[in-house]
Coordinates of C-alpha atoms and ligand atoms in Angstrom, one line a residue:
M55 CA 140.0 34.9 99.0
S56 CA 138.0 32.5 96.8
N57 CA 138.2 28.8 97.1
L58 CA 140.5 26.8 94.8
E59 CA 138.2 25.5 92.1
A60 CA 140.5 24.5 89.2
L61 CA 144.0 23.5 88.2
I62 CA 145.3 24.6 84.8
F63 CA 148.2 22.7 83.3
D64 CA 150.7 23.6 80.6
V65 CA 151.6 20.5 78.5
D66 CA 155.1 20.5 77.0
G67 CA 157.7 20.2 79.6
T68 CA 155.2 20.2 82.5
L69 CA 153.2 17.0 81.9
A70 CA 156.0 15.3 79.9
D71 CA 159.4 16.0 78.5
T72 CA 157.9 16.3 75.0
E73 CA 160.2 19.0 73.7
K74 CA 163.4 16.9 73.4
D75 CA 161.8 13.4 73.0
G76 CA 158.7 14.4 71.0
H77 CA 158.7 17.7 69.2
L78 CA 162.4 17.8 68.3
V79 CA 162.4 14.3 67.0
A80 CA 159.2 15.0 65.0
F81 CA 160.6 18.2 63.5
N82 CA 163.7 16.4 62.3
M83 CA 161.6 13.6 60.8
A84 CA 159.5 16.1 58.9
F85 CA 162.6 17.9 57.6
E86 CA 164.0 14.6 56.3
E87 CA 160.7 13.6 54.7
A88 CA 160.6 17.0 52.9
G89 CA 164.1 16.3 51.5
L90 CA 165.6 19.2 53.5
D91 CA 169.1 18.7 54.9
W92 CA 168.3 20.4 58.2
K93 CA 168.9 18.5 61.5
W94 CA 168.2 20.4 64.7
S95 CA 170.4 19.3 67.6
V96 CA 169.3 19.1 71.2
E97 CA 171.3 22.2 71.9
L98 CA 170.0 24.3 69.0
Y99 CA 166.5 23.3 69.9
G100 CA 167.0 24.7 73.4
R101 CA 167.7 28.1 71.8
L102 CA 164.8 27.8 69.3
L103 CA 162.4 27.2 72.3
E104 CA 162.7 30.9 72.9
V105 CA 159.8 31.2 70.4
T106 CA 156.7 29.2 71.2
G107 CA 154.6 27.5 68.5
G108 CA 156.0 25.1 66.0
K109 CA 155.3 27.1 62.8
E110 CA 156.7 30.3 64.5
R111 CA 159.7 28.3 65.6
I112 CA 160.5 27.1 62.0
K113 CA 160.3 30.8 60.9
F114 CA 162.5 31.8 63.8
Y115 CA 165.1 29.3 62.7
L116 CA 165.0 30.6 59.1
S117 CA 165.3 34.3 60.2
D118 CA 167.8 34.0 63.0
F119 CA 169.9 30.8 62.7
Y120 CA 169.9 29.5 59.1
K121 CA 172.3 32.1 57.7
D122 CA 174.8 31.8 60.5
E123 CA 174.8 28.0 60.0
R124 CA 175.0 28.0 56.2
G125 CA 176.4 31.4 55.2
E126 CA 173.4 32.2 53.1
D127 CA 169.7 33.0 53.5
F128 CA 167.2 30.1 53.0
E129 CA 165.5 30.0 49.7
I130 CA 162.6 27.6 49.1
P131 CA 163.9 24.9 46.7
A132 CA 162.5 25.2 43.1
S133 CA 161.1 21.7 43.4
I134 CA 158.9 22.8 46.3
N135 CA 157.7 26.0 44.7
K136 CA 155.3 27.4 47.4
P137 CA 155.0 30.6 49.3
L138 CA 156.9 30.6 52.7
D139 CA 153.7 30.4 54.8
E140 CA 152.4 27.4 52.9
F141 CA 155.8 25.7 53.0
V142 CA 156.0 26.2 56.7
A143 CA 152.4 25.1 57.3
D144 CA 152.9 21.9 55.3
L145 CA 156.2 21.1 57.1
H146 CA 154.5 21.7 60.4
A147 CA 151.5 19.4 59.4
A148 CA 154.0 16.7 58.7
K149 CA 155.7 17.3 62.0
T150 CA 152.4 17.0 63.8
R151 CA 151.8 13.6 62.0
F152 CA 155.2 12.3 63.2
Y153 CA 154.6 13.7 66.7
M154 CA 151.3 11.8 67.0
Q155 CA 153.0 8.6 65.7
L156 CA 155.6 9.0 68.5
M157 CA 152.9 9.4 71.1
E158 CA 151.1 6.3 69.8
E159 CA 154.4 4.4 70.3
G160 CA 154.5 5.7 73.9
A161 CA 157.8 7.6 73.2
V162 CA 157.3 10.1 76.0
P163 CA 156.0 9.1 79.5
L164 CA 154.2 11.5 81.8
R165 CA 156.5 13.2 84.4
T166 CA 156.8 12.0 88.0
G167 CA 153.7 12.7 90.0
V168 CA 151.5 13.9 87.2
V169 CA 149.0 11.0 87.1
R170 CA 148.8 11.0 91.0
L171 CA 148.1 14.7 91.0
F172 CA 145.4 14.4 88.4
N173 CA 143.7 11.6 90.3
E174 CA 143.9 13.4 93.6
A175 CA 142.4 16.5 92.0
R176 CA 139.6 14.5 90.4
E177 CA 138.7 12.7 93.6
A178 CA 138.6 16.1 95.4
G179 CA 136.2 17.4 92.8
L180 CA 138.6 20.1 91.5
R181 CA 138.2 21.1 87.8
L182 CA 141.0 20.5 85.4
A183 CA 142.0 22.4 82.3
I184 CA 144.9 22.6 79.8
A185 CA 146.5 25.8 78.5
T186 CA 149.2 25.1 76.0
T187 CA 150.8 26.5 72.9
T188 CA 151.0 23.2 71.1
T189 CA 148.5 21.9 68.5
P190 CA 145.3 20.4 70.0
A191 CA 145.8 17.0 68.3
N192 CA 149.2 16.7 70.1
V193 CA 147.5 17.1 73.5
T194 CA 144.8 14.6 72.7
S195 CA 147.4 12.1 71.5
L196 CA 149.7 12.4 74.6
L197 CA 146.8 12.2 77.0
T198 CA 144.9 9.3 75.4
H199 CA 148.0 7.2 74.9
M200 CA 149.3 7.8 78.4
L201 CA 146.1 7.8 80.4
G202 CA 143.5 6.0 78.2
A203 CA 140.8 7.1 75.8
D204 CA 138.5 8.7 78.5
A205 CA 141.2 11.0 79.8
I206 CA 140.2 13.8 77.5
D207 CA 137.0 14.0 79.5
W208 CA 139.0 14.7 82.7
F209 CA 139.6 18.2 81.3
E210 CA 136.8 20.6 81.1
V211 CA 138.7 22.8 78.7
I212 CA 141.7 22.0 76.4
A213 CA 142.9 25.4 75.3
A214 CA 145.6 24.8 72.7
G215 CA 147.4 26.1 69.7
D216 CA 145.9 28.7 67.3
V217 CA 142.7 29.0 69.3
V218 CA 144.1 32.3 70.4
P219 CA 146.1 34.4 67.9
A220 CA 148.8 35.5 70.5
K221 CA 150.6 32.4 71.9
K222 CA 152.6 32.3 75.2
P223 CA 154.2 34.5 76.6
A224 CA 150.9 36.4 76.0
P225 CA 148.3 35.6 78.7
D226 CA 145.6 34.9 76.2
I227 CA 145.5 31.1 76.4
Y228 CA 145.0 31.2 80.2
T229 CA 142.4 33.9 79.9
Y230 CA 140.6 31.9 77.3
A231 CA 140.6 28.7 79.5
M232 CA 139.3 30.6 82.5
E233 CA 136.6 32.3 80.4
K234 CA 135.5 28.9 79.1
M235 CA 135.2 27.6 82.7
N236 CA 133.6 30.8 83.9
L237 CA 136.2 31.1 86.6
S238 CA 138.4 34.0 87.8
H239 CA 142.1 33.9 88.3
E240 CA 141.5 33.8 92.1
Q241 CA 139.8 30.4 91.8
C242 CA 142.6 28.7 89.8
L243 CA 146.3 27.7 90.0
A244 CA 148.6 27.3 87.0
F245 CA 151.3 24.7 86.4
E246 CA 154.2 25.6 84.1
D247 CA 157.8 24.7 83.3
S248 CA 159.3 27.7 81.5
Y249 CA 159.9 31.4 81.5
N250 CA 157.5 32.0 78.6
G251 CA 154.9 29.9 80.3
L252 CA 155.3 31.8 83.6
L253 CA 155.0 35.1 81.7
S254 CA 151.8 33.9 80.3
S255 CA 150.2 32.6 83.5
K256 CA 151.4 35.6 85.5
G257 CA 150.1 37.9 82.7
A258 CA 146.7 36.3 83.5
D259 CA 147.2 37.0 87.2
L260 CA 147.5 33.3 88.1
K261 CA 149.4 31.9 91.0
T262 CA 151.9 29.6 89.4
I263 CA 153.8 26.4 90.4
I264 CA 156.8 25.5 88.3
T265 CA 158.3 22.1 87.7
I266 CA 161.7 22.5 85.9
N267 CA 163.3 20.3 83.3
N268 CA 166.6 20.2 81.5
Y269 CA 165.7 22.9 79.1
T270 CA 164.3 25.3 81.7
A271 CA 166.3 24.7 84.9
D272 CA 168.2 28.0 84.4
H273 CA 165.2 30.1 83.5
D274 CA 164.1 33.1 85.5
F275 CA 161.2 32.1 87.7
A276 CA 160.8 35.3 89.7
G277 CA 157.1 35.7 90.5
A278 CA 156.4 31.9 90.7
E279 CA 154.9 30.8 94.1
L280 CA 156.8 27.5 94.1
V281 CA 159.6 26.0 92.0
L282 CA 160.0 22.2 92.1
S283 CA 162.1 19.6 90.5
D284 CA 158.9 17.7 89.7
F285 CA 155.7 16.7 91.5
G286 CA 157.4 13.8 93.3
E287 CA 155.8 10.6 94.6
P288 CA 155.5 9.1 98.1
D289 CA 158.6 7.0 97.4
Q290 CA 160.4 9.6 95.2
S291 CA 160.8 12.9 96.9
M292 CA 160.7 16.1 94.9
K293 CA 163.2 18.9 95.4
V294 CA 161.8 22.3 96.5
I295 CA 164.0 24.9 94.7
V296 CA 162.1 28.1 95.6
G297 CA 159.2 28.5 98.1
Q298 CA 157.8 26.1 100.7
C299 CA 156.0 22.8 100.6
D300 CA 156.3 20.7 103.8
E301 CA 155.6 17.4 102.1
P302 CA 158.0 15.2 100.2
F303 CA 155.7 15.2 97.1
F304 CA 153.3 17.8 95.8
T305 CA 149.7 17.3 97.1
L306 CA 146.5 19.2 97.0
D307 CA 147.1 20.3 100.6
C308 CA 150.2 22.0 99.3
A309 CA 148.3 23.4 96.3
R310 CA 145.6 24.8 98.7
K311 CA 148.2 26.5 100.9
I312 CA 149.9 28.1 97.9
H313 CA 146.5 29.3 96.7
Q314 CA 145.6 30.8 100.1
G315 CA 149.1 32.1 100.8
Ligands
XBP648 C1 155.3 24.4 73.9 C2 155.5 25.0 72.6 C3 155.0 24.3 71.4 C4 155.7 23.0 71.0 C5 155.4 22.7 69.6 O1 154.0 24.8 74.4 O2 156.0 26.1 72.5 O3 155.3 25.2 70.3 O4 157.1 23.1 71.2 O5 154.1 22.5 69.3 P1 153.6 24.6 75.9 P2 153.5 22.8 67.9 O6 154.8 24.5 76.8 O7 152.7 25.8 76.1 O8 152.7 23.3 76.0 O9 154.5 22.4 66.9 O10 152.2 21.9 67.8 O11 153.2 24.3 67.8
MG649 MG1 155.8 24.3 78.7

């Protein structure tokens, strides 16, 4: 068995609860700005999360939900007058702008234990990477506003968004990150929060640790090595839902045991 060399983190839902408090809010702001009378609820957004990628999610809404809600298919208003792909791309660009604004305002804090785990890993000389479906600018914005401008340099690779054509649940984004680091799956651990994320990391043969959140608590995590409520802190114990970790919070010791196990 190889040594553990790198930790690869998903972003949305794993590092922060960005779906409900960031992406959803930004989508609705973009719809309003575009003069559309769409307003996604927290519940509807949970169903839309089945499809990863913001542009893909807008199209999923139009193809699978719009008619049920409104009784008719969506037609691009004459005042907008663009092909669908361009309409969706422009709407999504506005959503990214609003999302970055929310990050600047500090709207979404990092989840319990995330900063501690980053620091512990850096002190131990482990390499860090990101493998996410979201737009690269969103990742930069979250990390710099929560951790400081130099935090981008903590990550050897930030694999994000359209850098690979097939988004999660395809394994491509993890494979891409490992190729960039010149590491094999046996030298890395993945951290995820969702079923689609786990399919992606497992598709890349990575041992995976899950931290659940409100949107993903009932997902099927068969195949994950460990399922946790969060990473915990010395004064804030995590809950171990599946698997074994003897400490009250997730440490590198625990990560190494999982990797070797
Ligand atoms: C989560 C996603 C993303 C975001 C939206 O990715 O599916 O689509 O919801 O981001 P992950 P964009 O959990 O892999 O971080 O609108 O920028 O696509
Ligand atoms: Mg996620």
